[in-house]
Amino acid sequence: MSFSFFKPSRPKTPPEVAKAIKDSLNALDTKTVAEVKALEKAMEEVEKNFVTMRCMLSGDGEVEPNVEQVSQLALEISKEDVISLVVHKLPILGWEARKDLVLCWSILLKQQVDSKYCCVEYIEKNLELLDFLVVCYDNKEIALNCGNMLRECIKFPSLAQYILNSASFVLFFKFVELPNFDVASDAFSTFKDILTKHASLVAEYLTGHYDEFFDLYEKLLTSSNYVTRRQSLKLLSDFLLEAPNVQIMKRYILEVRYLKIMMTLLRVHSNFSFSMIWLVFIDLNHPSAVLMLLELDSVGYGC
């Protein structure tokens, strides 16, 4: 006769998972973080709960996720303020926990409950979370995690619009030139998404912040870093050639100040942005267009 002394534990429900995550994150208070053993124990609990969340959202490799449970967990995480907690606790989380969080973040943002993106709506009501994620580029330990999370947010127009118009947006002009190559590259990827994912929003922003934006962008185009100059020139072409930005493009390319920069860059990077230059020839009677022709001729791009 066999006896079973231990019953298999019952799988947690979505509300229980959300509450467990919230409680374990709240346990990472100032006192706990200051004590090594207490911190290790608390971190183990967080990591265990994150694994549970990951398995519920994406499956465990053998069992596919339950669609209803995924939606319910997204709703519960929004209701329990877990989104705010995971963002603010990100700097003290371990590597495994951060990796699981990035995966879960992507899935959670895409979940619709009653035709609404509940996690996105939560962030819309707590927009300071986006500022926090942007500023985290200054912390190289978590910069790449925050970058992934930001790019998921940028897929949604309302969140992209906030970042674009926030005070923290200008920080990207610094982050893309950070000495750490991996962090700078990731920051540039996020910067690129902000300027290319939603062309109409970008056109509206550039119309209202033309001088401020292009003054800062000029520093990237004239950077001492070759990679920065090359990437910035390519990105400039990418977003200015979008249909909603046509008036911005014409204004930009007809300014002698920027024209001179473009001519200098095209000597080295002639394969980029050349099509943008030719669009100005639509109006050859424009004084700046004539000047451009002369400049092109002087550097060997004569037509």
mmCIF file of C-alpha atoms in Angstrom:
data_model
loop_
_atom_site.group_PDB
_atom_site.id
_atom_site.type_symbol
_atom_site.label_atom_id
_atom_site.label_comp_id
_atom_site.label_asym_id
_atom_site.label_seq_id
_atom_site.Cartn_x
_atom_site.Cartn_y
_atom_site.Cartn_z
ATOM 1 C CA MET A 1 0.000 0.000 0.000
ATOM 2 C CA SER A 2 1.357 3.409 -0.894
ATOM 3 C CA PHE A 3 0.699 6.572 0.971
ATOM 4 C CA SER A 4 0.989 10.131 -0.257
ATOM 5 C CA PHE A 5 1.971 12.484 2.514
ATOM 6 C CA PHE A 6 2.257 15.536 0.247
ATOM 7 C CA LYS A 7 -0.451 16.810 -2.039
ATOM 8 C CA PRO A 8 0.673 18.707 -5.120
ATOM 9 C CA SER A 9 0.244 22.423 -4.581
ATOM 10 C CA ARG A 10 -2.748 24.006 -6.258
ATOM 11 C CA PRO A 11 -1.784 26.398 -9.071
ATOM 12 C CA LYS A 12 -2.289 30.011 -8.078
ATOM 13 C CA THR A 13 -5.082 31.983 -9.656
ATOM 14 C CA PRO A 14 -4.333 35.277 -11.468
ATOM 15 C CA PRO A 15 -5.489 37.382 -8.477
ATOM 16 C CA GLU A 16 -3.245 35.312 -6.195
ATOM 17 C CA VAL A 17 -0.264 35.705 -8.522
ATOM 18 C CA ALA A 18 -0.757 39.471 -8.717
ATOM 19 C CA LYS A 19 -1.047 39.757 -4.934
ATOM 20 C CA ALA A 20 2.015 37.556 -4.372
ATOM 21 C CA ILE A 21 4.073 39.739 -6.710
ATOM 22 C CA LYS A 22 2.852 42.894 -5.008
ATOM 23 C CA ASP A 23 3.623 41.580 -1.521
ATOM 24 C CA SER A 24 7.087 40.336 -2.468
ATOM 25 C CA LEU A 25 7.992 43.642 -4.124
ATOM 26 C CA ASN A 26 6.705 45.629 -1.161
ATOM 27 C CA ALA A 27 8.943 43.479 1.037
ATOM 28 C CA LEU A 28 11.942 45.028 -0.725
ATOM 29 C CA ASP A 29 11.827 48.034 1.572
ATOM 30 C CA THR A 30 14.743 50.121 2.816
ATOM 31 C CA LYS A 31 15.304 47.960 5.886
ATOM 32 C CA THR A 32 15.321 44.702 3.913
ATOM 33 C CA VAL A 33 17.684 46.021 1.251
ATOM 34 C CA ALA A 34 20.147 47.048 3.965
ATOM 35 C CA GLU A 35 20.370 43.496 5.367
ATOM 36 C CA VAL A 36 22.112 40.983 3.116
ATOM 37 C CA LYS A 37 20.331 37.826 4.307
ATOM 38 C CA ALA A 38 16.927 39.489 4.407
ATOM 39 C CA LEU A 39 17.481 40.883 0.922
ATOM 40 C CA GLU A 40 18.501 37.492 -0.481
ATOM 41 C CA LYS A 41 15.370 35.871 0.930
ATOM 42 C CA ALA A 42 13.130 38.659 -0.350
ATOM 43 C CA MET A 43 14.739 38.515 -3.799
ATOM 44 C CA GLU A 44 14.200 34.759 -3.984
ATOM 45 C CA GLU A 45 10.511 35.316 -3.340
ATOM 46 C CA VAL A 46 10.320 37.982 -6.044
ATOM 47 C CA GLU A 47 12.094 35.758 -8.566
ATOM 48 C CA LYS A 48 9.820 32.826 -7.736
ATOM 49 C CA ASN A 49 6.730 34.973 -8.271
ATOM 50 C CA PHE A 50 8.101 36.378 -11.520
ATOM 51 C CA VAL A 51 8.651 32.841 -12.822
ATOM 52 C CA THR A 52 5.035 32.032 -11.944
ATOM 53 C CA MET A 53 3.899 35.157 -13.786
ATOM 54 C CA ARG A 54 6.047 34.316 -16.818
ATOM 55 C CA CYS A 55 4.682 30.767 -17.010
ATOM 56 C CA MET A 56 1.099 31.983 -16.716
ATOM 57 C CA LEU A 57 1.652 34.554 -19.474
ATOM 58 C CA SER A 58 3.782 32.585 -21.925
ATOM 59 C CA GLY A 59 3.467 28.932 -20.925
ATOM 60 C CA ASP A 60 6.149 26.616 -19.592
ATOM 61 C CA GLY A 61 7.324 25.038 -22.835
ATOM 62 C CA GLU A 62 4.927 22.110 -22.523
ATOM 63 C CA VAL A 63 1.595 23.738 -21.729
ATOM 64 C CA GLU A 64 0.303 26.730 -23.681
ATOM 65 C CA PRO A 65 -0.911 29.744 -21.679
ATOM 66 C CA ASN A 66 -4.598 29.955 -20.854
ATOM 67 C CA VAL A 67 -5.945 32.980 -22.741
ATOM 68 C CA GLU A 68 -8.536 33.769 -20.083
ATOM 69 C CA GLN A 69 -5.956 33.598 -17.293
ATOM 70 C CA VAL A 70 -3.572 35.830 -19.222
ATOM 71 C CA SER A 71 -6.247 38.506 -19.604
ATOM 72 C CA GLN A 72 -7.276 38.200 -15.970
ATOM 73 C CA LEU A 73 -3.680 38.497 -14.772
ATOM 74 C CA ALA A 74 -3.173 41.645 -16.853
ATOM 75 C CA LEU A 75 -6.292 43.139 -15.295
ATOM 76 C CA GLU A 76 -5.282 42.178 -11.746
ATOM 77 C CA ILE A 77 -1.760 43.543 -12.191
ATOM 78 C CA SER A 78 -3.280 46.854 -13.253
ATOM 79 C CA LYS A 79 -5.762 46.915 -10.375
ATOM 80 C CA GLU A 80 -3.113 46.069 -7.755
ATOM 81 C CA ASP A 81 -0.649 48.789 -8.875
ATOM 82 C CA VAL A 82 1.915 46.100 -9.656
ATOM 83 C CA ILE A 83 3.026 47.964 -12.789
ATOM 84 C CA SER A 84 4.191 50.933 -10.747
ATOM 85 C CA LEU A 85 5.948 48.650 -8.283
ATOM 86 C CA VAL A 86 7.898 46.658 -10.867
ATOM 87 C CA VAL A 87 9.118 49.846 -12.541
ATOM 88 C CA HIS A 88 10.260 51.549 -9.351
ATOM 89 C CA LYS A 89 11.843 48.386 -7.936
ATOM 90 C CA LEU A 90 13.672 47.645 -11.194
ATOM 91 C CA PRO A 91 17.039 49.090 -10.029
ATOM 92 C CA ILE A 92 17.325 46.574 -7.175
ATOM 93 C CA LEU A 93 16.034 43.486 -8.987
ATOM 94 C CA GLY A 94 18.419 40.691 -9.939
ATOM 95 C CA TRP A 95 19.365 39.764 -13.496
ATOM 96 C CA GLU A 96 16.936 36.819 -13.779
ATOM 97 C CA ALA A 97 14.049 38.829 -12.375
ATOM 98 C CA ARG A 98 14.714 41.673 -14.815
ATOM 99 C CA LYS A 99 14.861 39.239 -17.742
ATOM 100 C CA ASP A 100 11.502 37.713 -16.777
ATOM 101 C CA LEU A 101 10.027 41.164 -16.250
ATOM 102 C CA VAL A 102 10.988 42.353 -19.744
ATOM 103 C CA LEU A 103 9.322 39.301 -21.299
ATOM 104 C CA CYS A 104 6.182 39.701 -19.181
ATOM 105 C CA TRP A 105 6.031 43.455 -19.831
ATOM 106 C CA SER A 106 5.727 42.911 -23.568
ATOM 107 C CA ILE A 107 2.904 40.399 -23.144
ATOM 108 C CA LEU A 108 1.025 42.429 -20.542
ATOM 109 C CA LEU A 109 0.940 45.610 -22.601
ATOM 110 C CA LYS A 110 -0.620 43.750 -25.538
ATOM 111 C CA GLN A 111 -3.447 42.205 -23.502
ATOM 112 C CA GLN A 112 -6.929 43.504 -24.151
ATOM 113 C CA VAL A 113 -9.705 43.160 -21.606
ATOM 114 C CA ASP A 114 -13.131 44.230 -22.882
ATOM 115 C CA SER A 115 -11.419 45.754 -25.935
ATOM 116 C CA LYS A 116 -9.166 47.900 -23.736
ATOM 117 C CA TYR A 117 -5.435 47.655 -23.140
ATOM 118 C CA CYS A 118 -5.696 47.716 -19.369
ATOM 119 C CA CYS A 119 -1.952 47.926 -18.670
ATOM 120 C CA VAL A 120 -1.495 50.694 -21.229
ATOM 121 C CA GLU A 121 -4.389 52.594 -19.665
ATOM 122 C CA TYR A 122 -2.715 52.224 -16.275
ATOM 123 C CA ILE A 123 0.494 53.765 -17.626
ATOM 124 C CA GLU A 124 -1.536 56.575 -19.242
ATOM 125 C CA LYS A 125 -2.758 57.438 -15.746
ATOM 126 C CA ASN A 126 0.762 57.163 -14.306
ATOM 127 C CA LEU A 127 2.897 58.763 -17.002
ATOM 128 C CA GLU A 128 5.749 59.465 -14.614
ATOM 129 C CA LEU A 129 6.621 55.781 -15.038
ATOM 130 C CA LEU A 130 7.767 56.558 -18.579
ATOM 131 C CA ASP A 131 10.009 59.351 -17.315
ATOM 132 C CA PHE A 132 11.476 56.944 -14.772
ATOM 133 C CA LEU A 133 12.277 54.397 -17.478
ATOM 134 C CA VAL A 134 13.928 57.038 -19.659
ATOM 135 C CA VAL A 135 16.117 58.324 -16.826
ATOM 136 C CA CYS A 136 17.213 54.745 -16.110
ATOM 137 C CA TYR A 137 19.468 54.930 -19.176
ATOM 138 C CA ASP A 138 21.875 56.604 -16.759
ATOM 139 C CA ASN A 139 22.107 53.290 -14.879
ATOM 140 C CA LYS A 140 24.070 50.918 -17.114
ATOM 141 C CA GLU A 141 23.018 47.889 -15.032
ATOM 142 C CA ILE A 142 19.370 48.236 -16.013
ATOM 143 C CA ALA A 143 19.576 50.473 -19.103
ATOM 144 C CA LEU A 144 18.997 47.683 -21.633
ATOM 145 C CA ASN A 145 16.020 46.326 -19.675
ATOM 146 C CA CYS A 146 14.458 49.780 -19.513
ATOM 147 C CA GLY A 147 15.143 50.282 -23.207
ATOM 148 C CA ASN A 148 13.229 47.130 -24.099
ATOM 149 C CA MET A 149 10.334 48.194 -21.889
ATOM 150 C CA LEU A 150 10.274 51.692 -23.392
ATOM 151 C CA ARG A 151 10.198 50.371 -26.950
ATOM 152 C CA GLU A 152 7.186 48.236 -26.068
ATOM 153 C CA CYS A 153 5.484 51.358 -24.712
ATOM 154 C CA ILE A 154 6.345 53.387 -27.811
ATOM 155 C CA LYS A 155 4.279 50.999 -29.941
ATOM 156 C CA PHE A 156 1.203 52.685 -28.436
ATOM 157 C CA PRO A 157 0.542 56.211 -29.815
ATOM 158 C CA SER A 158 -0.597 57.728 -26.514
ATOM 159 C CA LEU A 159 2.568 56.634 -24.703
ATOM 160 C CA ALA A 160 4.838 57.598 -27.592
ATOM 161 C CA GLN A 161 3.229 61.035 -27.710
ATOM 162 C CA TYR A 162 3.875 61.589 -24.018
ATOM 163 C CA ILE A 163 7.560 60.650 -24.277
ATOM 164 C CA LEU A 164 7.991 62.835 -27.351
ATOM 165 C CA ASN A 165 6.544 65.887 -25.594
ATOM 166 C CA SER A 166 8.028 65.238 -22.154
ATOM 167 C CA ALA A 167 10.997 67.034 -20.636
ATOM 168 C CA SER A 168 12.823 63.708 -20.496
ATOM 169 C CA PHE A 169 12.829 63.327 -24.301
ATOM 170 C CA VAL A 170 15.779 65.689 -24.711
ATOM 171 C CA LEU A 171 17.854 63.334 -22.554
ATOM 172 C CA PHE A 172 18.111 60.991 -25.535
ATOM 173 C CA PHE A 173 20.454 63.466 -27.213
ATOM 174 C CA LYS A 174 22.838 62.750 -24.343
ATOM 175 C CA PHE A 175 22.136 59.036 -23.972
ATOM 176 C CA VAL A 176 22.934 58.210 -27.615
ATOM 177 C CA GLU A 177 26.476 59.446 -27.004
ATOM 178 C CA LEU A 178 27.148 57.713 -23.702
ATOM 179 C CA PRO A 179 30.618 56.103 -23.511
ATOM 180 C CA ASN A 180 29.124 52.638 -22.979
ATOM 181 C CA PHE A 181 28.565 51.390 -26.545
ATOM 182 C CA ASP A 182 25.786 48.918 -25.694
ATOM 183 C CA VAL A 183 23.810 51.508 -23.738
ATOM 184 C CA ALA A 184 24.322 54.216 -26.376
ATOM 185 C CA SER A 185 23.225 51.823 -29.145
ATOM 186 C CA ASP A 186 20.125 50.800 -27.216
ATOM 187 C CA ALA A 187 19.270 54.438 -26.509
ATOM 188 C CA PHE A 188 19.581 55.192 -30.225
ATOM 189 C CA SER A 189 17.215 52.305 -31.038
ATOM 190 C CA THR A 190 14.636 53.797 -28.676
ATOM 191 C CA PHE A 191 15.263 57.301 -30.039
ATOM 192 C CA LYS A 192 14.713 55.979 -33.563
ATOM 193 C CA ASP A 193 11.437 54.285 -32.613
ATOM 194 C CA ILE A 194 10.150 57.510 -31.055
ATOM 195 C CA LEU A 195 10.836 59.392 -34.292
ATOM 196 C CA THR A 196 9.631 56.771 -36.783
ATOM 197 C CA LYS A 197 6.791 54.686 -35.305
ATOM 198 C CA HIS A 198 4.079 57.353 -35.477
ATOM 199 C CA ALA A 199 4.809 59.820 -38.281
ATOM 200 C CA SER A 200 1.791 62.077 -37.681
ATOM 201 C CA LEU A 201 2.683 62.546 -34.009
ATOM 202 C CA VAL A 202 6.269 63.340 -34.940
ATOM 203 C CA ALA A 203 5.137 65.891 -37.542
ATOM 204 C CA GLU A 204 2.995 67.618 -34.925
ATOM 205 C CA TYR A 205 5.887 67.644 -32.457
ATOM 206 C CA LEU A 206 8.423 68.969 -34.975
ATOM 207 C CA THR A 207 6.044 71.721 -36.056
ATOM 208 C CA GLY A 208 5.799 72.969 -32.482
ATOM 209 C CA HIS A 209 9.425 72.369 -31.462
ATOM 210 C CA TYR A 210 11.295 72.915 -34.718
ATOM 211 C CA ASP A 211 14.128 75.151 -33.500
ATOM 212 C CA GLU A 212 14.638 73.354 -30.198
ATOM 213 C CA PHE A 213 14.744 69.910 -31.812
ATOM 214 C CA PHE A 214 17.007 70.691 -34.753
ATOM 215 C CA ASP A 215 19.417 72.707 -32.605
ATOM 216 C CA LEU A 216 19.933 69.543 -30.571
ATOM 217 C CA TYR A 217 19.961 67.288 -33.623
ATOM 218 C CA GLU A 218 22.687 69.411 -35.206
ATOM 219 C CA LYS A 219 24.995 68.337 -32.372
ATOM 220 C CA LEU A 220 24.462 64.696 -33.337
ATOM 221 C CA LEU A 221 25.160 65.395 -37.005
ATOM 222 C CA THR A 222 28.387 67.182 -36.093
ATOM 223 C CA SER A 223 29.440 64.773 -33.351
ATOM 224 C CA SER A 224 33.076 63.714 -33.128
ATOM 225 C CA ASN A 225 31.804 60.117 -33.072
ATOM 226 C CA TYR A 226 31.627 58.657 -36.595
ATOM 227 C CA VAL A 227 28.928 56.122 -35.686
ATOM 228 C CA THR A 228 26.748 58.835 -34.149
ATOM 229 C CA ARG A 229 27.053 61.015 -37.264
ATOM 230 C CA ARG A 230 26.308 58.123 -39.607
ATOM 231 C CA GLN A 231 23.295 56.852 -37.637
ATOM 232 C CA SER A 232 21.917 60.359 -37.145
ATOM 233 C CA LEU A 233 22.143 61.173 -40.851
ATOM 234 C CA LYS A 234 20.319 57.962 -41.760
ATOM 235 C CA LEU A 235 17.638 58.588 -39.125
ATOM 236 C CA LEU A 236 17.186 62.173 -40.319
ATOM 237 C CA SER A 237 16.400 60.849 -43.779
ATOM 238 C CA ASP A 238 14.068 58.192 -42.369
ATOM 239 C CA PHE A 239 11.781 60.532 -40.470
ATOM 240 C CA LEU A 240 11.940 63.625 -42.700
ATOM 241 C CA LEU A 241 10.961 61.629 -45.776
ATOM 242 C CA GLU A 242 7.755 60.412 -44.120
ATOM 243 C CA ALA A 243 4.733 61.956 -45.865
ATOM 244 C CA PRO A 244 3.439 63.880 -42.800
ATOM 245 C CA ASN A 245 6.868 65.545 -42.452
ATOM 246 C CA VAL A 246 7.128 66.928 -45.986
ATOM 247 C CA GLN A 247 6.738 70.569 -44.909
ATOM 248 C CA ILE A 248 9.264 70.113 -42.121
ATOM 249 C CA MET A 249 11.673 68.537 -44.610
ATOM 250 C CA LYS A 250 11.320 71.436 -47.060
ATOM 251 C CA ARG A 251 11.868 73.987 -44.314
ATOM 252 C CA TYR A 252 14.905 72.124 -43.019
ATOM 253 C CA ILE A 253 16.627 71.563 -46.326
ATOM 254 C CA LEU A 254 16.154 75.190 -47.432
ATOM 255 C CA GLU A 255 17.980 76.602 -44.419
ATOM 256 C CA VAL A 256 21.541 77.478 -45.360
ATOM 257 C CA ARG A 257 22.782 76.585 -41.882
ATOM 258 C CA TYR A 258 21.591 73.002 -42.201
ATOM 259 C CA LEU A 259 22.413 72.851 -45.886
ATOM 260 C CA LYS A 260 26.091 73.389 -45.110
ATOM 261 C CA ILE A 261 26.022 70.586 -42.555
ATOM 262 C CA MET A 262 24.372 68.275 -45.064
ATOM 263 C CA MET A 263 26.935 69.089 -47.736
ATOM 264 C CA THR A 264 29.770 68.354 -45.342
ATOM 265 C CA LEU A 265 28.217 65.056 -44.286
ATOM 266 C CA LEU A 266 27.428 63.960 -47.827
ATOM 267 C CA ARG A 267 31.098 64.172 -48.715
ATOM 268 C CA VAL A 268 31.684 61.291 -46.320
ATOM 269 C CA HIS A 269 28.284 59.574 -46.251
ATOM 270 C CA SER A 270 27.208 60.086 -49.867
ATOM 271 C CA ASN A 271 25.018 56.963 -49.912
ATOM 272 C CA PHE A 272 22.666 58.393 -47.265
ATOM 273 C CA SER A 273 19.907 60.985 -47.550
ATOM 274 C CA PHE A 274 20.796 61.987 -51.112
ATOM 275 C CA SER A 275 17.160 61.618 -52.225
ATOM 276 C CA MET A 276 16.175 64.202 -49.624
ATOM 277 C CA ILE A 277 18.512 66.758 -51.186
ATOM 278 C CA TRP A 278 16.930 66.423 -54.626
ATOM 279 C CA LEU A 279 13.420 67.135 -53.364
ATOM 280 C CA VAL A 280 14.336 70.777 -52.958
ATOM 281 C CA PHE A 281 14.813 71.147 -56.707
ATOM 282 C CA ILE A 282 11.036 71.213 -57.109
ATOM 283 C CA ASP A 283 11.394 74.976 -56.734
ATOM 284 C CA LEU A 284 14.596 75.955 -58.517
ATOM 285 C CA ASN A 285 13.676 79.640 -58.305
ATOM 286 C CA HIS A 286 14.079 79.578 -54.543
ATOM 287 C CA PRO A 287 17.302 81.408 -53.538
ATOM 288 C CA SER A 288 18.312 78.563 -51.241
ATOM 289 C CA ALA A 289 17.808 76.065 -54.040
ATOM 290 C CA VAL A 290 20.193 78.046 -56.216
ATOM 291 C CA LEU A 291 22.672 78.152 -53.364
ATOM 292 C CA MET A 292 22.312 74.412 -52.981
ATOM 293 C CA LEU A 293 23.127 73.876 -56.642
ATOM 294 C CA LEU A 294 26.274 75.934 -56.228
ATOM 295 C CA GLU A 295 27.247 74.045 -53.097
ATOM 296 C CA LEU A 296 26.638 70.695 -54.785
ATOM 297 C CA ASP A 297 28.790 71.745 -57.707
ATOM 298 C CA SER A 298 31.625 72.904 -55.456
ATOM 299 C CA VAL A 299 31.860 69.559 -53.643
ATOM 300 C CA GLY A 300 31.489 67.385 -56.698
ATOM 301 C CA TYR A 301 27.735 66.719 -56.621
ATOM 302 C CA GLY A 302 26.923 68.981 -59.518
ATOM 303 C CA CYS A 303 23.862 68.173 -61.600
#
